[in-house]
PDB file of C-alpha atoms in Angstrom:
ATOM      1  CA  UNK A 500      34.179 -40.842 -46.303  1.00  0.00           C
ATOM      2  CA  UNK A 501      32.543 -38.854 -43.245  1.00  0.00           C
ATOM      3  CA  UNK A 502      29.219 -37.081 -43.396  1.00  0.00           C
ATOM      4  CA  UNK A 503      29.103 -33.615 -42.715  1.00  0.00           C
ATOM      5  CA  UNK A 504      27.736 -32.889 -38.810  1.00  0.00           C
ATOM      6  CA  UNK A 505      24.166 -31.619 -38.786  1.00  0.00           C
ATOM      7  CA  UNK A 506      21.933 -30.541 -35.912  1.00  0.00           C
ATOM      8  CA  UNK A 507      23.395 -27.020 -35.679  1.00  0.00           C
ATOM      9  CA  UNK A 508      19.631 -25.886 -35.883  1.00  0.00           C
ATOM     10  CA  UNK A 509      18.613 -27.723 -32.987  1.00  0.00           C
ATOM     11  CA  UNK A 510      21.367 -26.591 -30.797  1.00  0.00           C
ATOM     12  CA  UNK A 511      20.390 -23.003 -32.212  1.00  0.00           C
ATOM     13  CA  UNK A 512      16.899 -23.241 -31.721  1.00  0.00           C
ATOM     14  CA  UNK A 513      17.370 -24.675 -27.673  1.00  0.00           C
ATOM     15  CA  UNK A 514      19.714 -21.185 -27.113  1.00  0.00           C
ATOM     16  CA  UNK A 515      16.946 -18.856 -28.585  1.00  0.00           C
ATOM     17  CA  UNK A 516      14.711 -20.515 -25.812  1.00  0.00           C
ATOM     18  CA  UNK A 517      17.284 -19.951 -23.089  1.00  0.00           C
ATOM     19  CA  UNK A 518      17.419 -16.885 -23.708  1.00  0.00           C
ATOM     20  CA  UNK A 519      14.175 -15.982 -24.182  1.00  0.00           C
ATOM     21  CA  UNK A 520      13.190 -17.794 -21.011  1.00  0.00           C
ATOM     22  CA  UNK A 521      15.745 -15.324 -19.259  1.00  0.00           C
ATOM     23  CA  UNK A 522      14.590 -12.373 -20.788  1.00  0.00           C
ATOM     24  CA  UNK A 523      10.970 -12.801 -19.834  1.00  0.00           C
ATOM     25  CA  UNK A 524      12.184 -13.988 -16.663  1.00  0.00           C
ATOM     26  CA  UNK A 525      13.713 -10.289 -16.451  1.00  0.00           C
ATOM     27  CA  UNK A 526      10.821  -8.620 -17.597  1.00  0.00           C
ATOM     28  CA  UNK A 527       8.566 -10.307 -15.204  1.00  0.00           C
ATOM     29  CA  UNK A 528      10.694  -9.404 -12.508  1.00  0.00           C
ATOM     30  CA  UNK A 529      10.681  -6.067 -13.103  1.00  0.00           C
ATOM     31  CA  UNK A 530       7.128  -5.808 -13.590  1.00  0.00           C
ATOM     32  CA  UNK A 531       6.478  -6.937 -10.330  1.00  0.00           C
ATOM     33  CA  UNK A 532       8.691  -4.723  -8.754  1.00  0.00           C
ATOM     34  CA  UNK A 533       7.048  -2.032 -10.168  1.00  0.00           C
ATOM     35  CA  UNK A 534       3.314  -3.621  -9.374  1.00  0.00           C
ATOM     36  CA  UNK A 535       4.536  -3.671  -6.039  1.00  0.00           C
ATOM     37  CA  UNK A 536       6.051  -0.263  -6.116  1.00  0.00           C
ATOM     38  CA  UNK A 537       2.756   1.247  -7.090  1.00  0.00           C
ATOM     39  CA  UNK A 538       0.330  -0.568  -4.733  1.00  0.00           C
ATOM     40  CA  UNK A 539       2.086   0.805  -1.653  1.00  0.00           C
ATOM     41  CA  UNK A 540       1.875   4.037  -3.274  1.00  0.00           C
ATOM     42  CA  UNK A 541      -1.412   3.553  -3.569  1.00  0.00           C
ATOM     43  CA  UNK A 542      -1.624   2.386   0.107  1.00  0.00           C
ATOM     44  CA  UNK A 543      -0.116   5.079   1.091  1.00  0.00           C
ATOM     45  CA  UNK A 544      -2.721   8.030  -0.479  1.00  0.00           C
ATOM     46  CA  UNK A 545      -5.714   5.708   1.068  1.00  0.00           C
ATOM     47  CA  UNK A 546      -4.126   5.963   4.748  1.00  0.00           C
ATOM     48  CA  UNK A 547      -3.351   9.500   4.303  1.00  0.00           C
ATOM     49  CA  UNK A 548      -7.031  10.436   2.855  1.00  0.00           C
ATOM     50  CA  UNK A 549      -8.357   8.490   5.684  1.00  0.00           C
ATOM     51  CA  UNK A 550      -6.324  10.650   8.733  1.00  0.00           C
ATOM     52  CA  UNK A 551      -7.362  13.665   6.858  1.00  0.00           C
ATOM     53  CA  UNK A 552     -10.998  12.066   6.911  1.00  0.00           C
ATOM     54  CA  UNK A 553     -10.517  11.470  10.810  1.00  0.00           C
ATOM     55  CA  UNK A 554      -9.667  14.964  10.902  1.00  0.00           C
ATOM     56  CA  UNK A 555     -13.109  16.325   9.157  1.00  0.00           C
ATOM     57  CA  UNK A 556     -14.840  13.990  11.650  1.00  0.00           C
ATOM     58  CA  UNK A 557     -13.104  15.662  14.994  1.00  0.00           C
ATOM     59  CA  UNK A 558     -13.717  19.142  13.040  1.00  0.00           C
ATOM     60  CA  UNK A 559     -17.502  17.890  12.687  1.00  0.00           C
ATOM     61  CA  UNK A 560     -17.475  16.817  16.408  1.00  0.00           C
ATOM     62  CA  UNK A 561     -16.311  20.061  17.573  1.00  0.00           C
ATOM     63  CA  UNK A 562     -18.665  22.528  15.620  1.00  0.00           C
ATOM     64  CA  UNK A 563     -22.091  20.357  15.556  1.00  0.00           C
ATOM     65  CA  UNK A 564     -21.500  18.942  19.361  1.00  0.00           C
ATOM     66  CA  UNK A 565     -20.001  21.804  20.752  1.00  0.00           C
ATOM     67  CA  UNK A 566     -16.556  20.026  22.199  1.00  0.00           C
ATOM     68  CA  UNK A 567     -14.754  16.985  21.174  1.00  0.00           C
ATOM     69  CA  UNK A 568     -12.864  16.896  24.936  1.00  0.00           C
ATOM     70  CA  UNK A 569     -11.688  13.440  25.213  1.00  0.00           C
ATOM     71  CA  UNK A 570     -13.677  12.091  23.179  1.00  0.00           C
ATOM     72  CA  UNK A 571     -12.089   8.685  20.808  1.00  0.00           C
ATOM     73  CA  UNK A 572     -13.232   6.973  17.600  1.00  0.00           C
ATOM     74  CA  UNK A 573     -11.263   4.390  16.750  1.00  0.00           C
ATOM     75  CA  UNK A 574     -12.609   2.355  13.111  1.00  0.00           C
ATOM     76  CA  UNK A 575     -11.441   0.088  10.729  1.00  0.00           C
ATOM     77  CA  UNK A 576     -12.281   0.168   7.510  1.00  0.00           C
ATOM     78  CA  UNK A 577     -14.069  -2.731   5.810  1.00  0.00           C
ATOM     79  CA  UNK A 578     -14.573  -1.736   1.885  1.00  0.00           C
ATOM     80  CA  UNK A 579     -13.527  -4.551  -0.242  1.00  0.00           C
ATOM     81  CA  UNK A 580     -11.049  -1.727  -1.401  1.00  0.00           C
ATOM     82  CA  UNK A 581     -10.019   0.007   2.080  1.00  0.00           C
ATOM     83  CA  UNK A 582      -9.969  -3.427   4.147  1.00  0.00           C
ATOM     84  CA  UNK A 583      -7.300  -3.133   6.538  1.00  0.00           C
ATOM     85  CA  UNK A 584      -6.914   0.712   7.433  1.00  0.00           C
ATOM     86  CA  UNK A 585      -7.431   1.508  10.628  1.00  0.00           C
ATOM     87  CA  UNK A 586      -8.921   5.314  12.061  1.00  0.00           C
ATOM     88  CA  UNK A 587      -7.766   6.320  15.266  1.00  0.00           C
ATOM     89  CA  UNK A 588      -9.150   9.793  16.188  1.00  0.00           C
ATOM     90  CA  UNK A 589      -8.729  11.581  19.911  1.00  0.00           C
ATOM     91  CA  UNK A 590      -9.651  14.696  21.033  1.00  0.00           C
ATOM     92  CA  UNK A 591      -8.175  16.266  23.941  1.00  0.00           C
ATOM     93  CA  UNK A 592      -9.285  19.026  26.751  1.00  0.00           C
ATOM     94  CA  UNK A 593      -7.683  21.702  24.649  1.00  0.00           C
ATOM     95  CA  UNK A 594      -9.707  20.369  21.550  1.00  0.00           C
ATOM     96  CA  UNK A 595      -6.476  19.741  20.012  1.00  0.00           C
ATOM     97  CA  UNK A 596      -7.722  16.731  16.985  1.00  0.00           C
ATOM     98  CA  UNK A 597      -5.233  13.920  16.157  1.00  0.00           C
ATOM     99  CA  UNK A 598      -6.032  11.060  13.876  1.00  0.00           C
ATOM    100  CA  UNK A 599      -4.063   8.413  12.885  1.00  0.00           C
ATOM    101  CA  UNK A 600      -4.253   5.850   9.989  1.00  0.00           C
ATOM    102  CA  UNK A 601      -3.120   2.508   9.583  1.00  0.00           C
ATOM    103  CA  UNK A 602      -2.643  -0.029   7.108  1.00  0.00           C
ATOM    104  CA  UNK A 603      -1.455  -3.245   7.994  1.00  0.00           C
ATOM    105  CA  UNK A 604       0.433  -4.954  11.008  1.00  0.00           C
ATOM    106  CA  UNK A 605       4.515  -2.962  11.997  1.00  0.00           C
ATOM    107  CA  UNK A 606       6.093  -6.129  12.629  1.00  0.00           C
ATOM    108  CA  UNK A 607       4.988  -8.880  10.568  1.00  0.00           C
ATOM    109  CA  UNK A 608       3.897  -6.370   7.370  1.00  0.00           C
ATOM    110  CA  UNK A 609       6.615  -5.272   5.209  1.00  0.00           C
ATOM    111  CA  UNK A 610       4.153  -2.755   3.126  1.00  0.00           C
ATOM    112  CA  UNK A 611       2.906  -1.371   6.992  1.00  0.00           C
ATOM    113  CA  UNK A 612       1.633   2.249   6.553  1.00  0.00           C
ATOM    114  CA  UNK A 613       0.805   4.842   9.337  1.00  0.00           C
ATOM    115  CA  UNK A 614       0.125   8.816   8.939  1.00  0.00           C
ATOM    116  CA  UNK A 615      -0.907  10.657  11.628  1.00  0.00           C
ATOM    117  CA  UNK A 616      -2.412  14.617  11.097  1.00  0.00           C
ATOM    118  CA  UNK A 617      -2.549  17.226  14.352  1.00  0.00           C
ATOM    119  CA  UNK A 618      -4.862  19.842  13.728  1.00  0.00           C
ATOM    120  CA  UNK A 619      -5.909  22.557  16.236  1.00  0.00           C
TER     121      UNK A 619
END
């Protein structure tokens, strides 16, 4: 007479892990995505606070000094939390006030930021 064939548990208990394994595999995945997602975002107000900030500075320059004619300031940020953006502000003859901030490196950066404001 045969015995009956056991194990069925085991075999269960080894797909539960598979598939949990996937599933948190998922999860993780898309949780990172979004991580990701949001620090660029991030990135992205920093850069733009710090043209507008460039801005203020020409604005400065041009009240309290009288002219900002071709005048340059270019800085880089060193915070432990604003390392990497870069301030380029010019000033031209017609005291027109650009400034541009960067974050990061165009070709070798895939989360590379740049905003540039014109003001008058």
């Amino acid at each position: 007479m045969k015995q009956p064939q056991q194990g069925f548990a085991l075999i269960a208990a080894i797909v539960m892990i598979v598939v949990l394994a996937a599933l948190a595999g998922v999860v993780a995945s898309i949780t990172g995505g979004q991580s990701a997602s949001q620090q660029l975002e991030r990135t992205t107000m920093m850069v733009e606070a710090a043209a507008q900030t460039g801005v203020e500075w020409g604005k400065y320059q041009r009240t309290v000094a009288g002219s900002c004619a071709s005048a340059s300031f270019p800085y880089t940020l060193t915070s432990i939390s604003l390392s990497g953006i870069r301030i380029l502000v010019t000033c031209n003859a017609t005291n027109k006030i650009s400034s541009t901030a960067t974050f990061g490196v165009l070709a070798s950066s895939p989360d590379f930021v740049e905003r540039n404001i014109t003001e008058p």
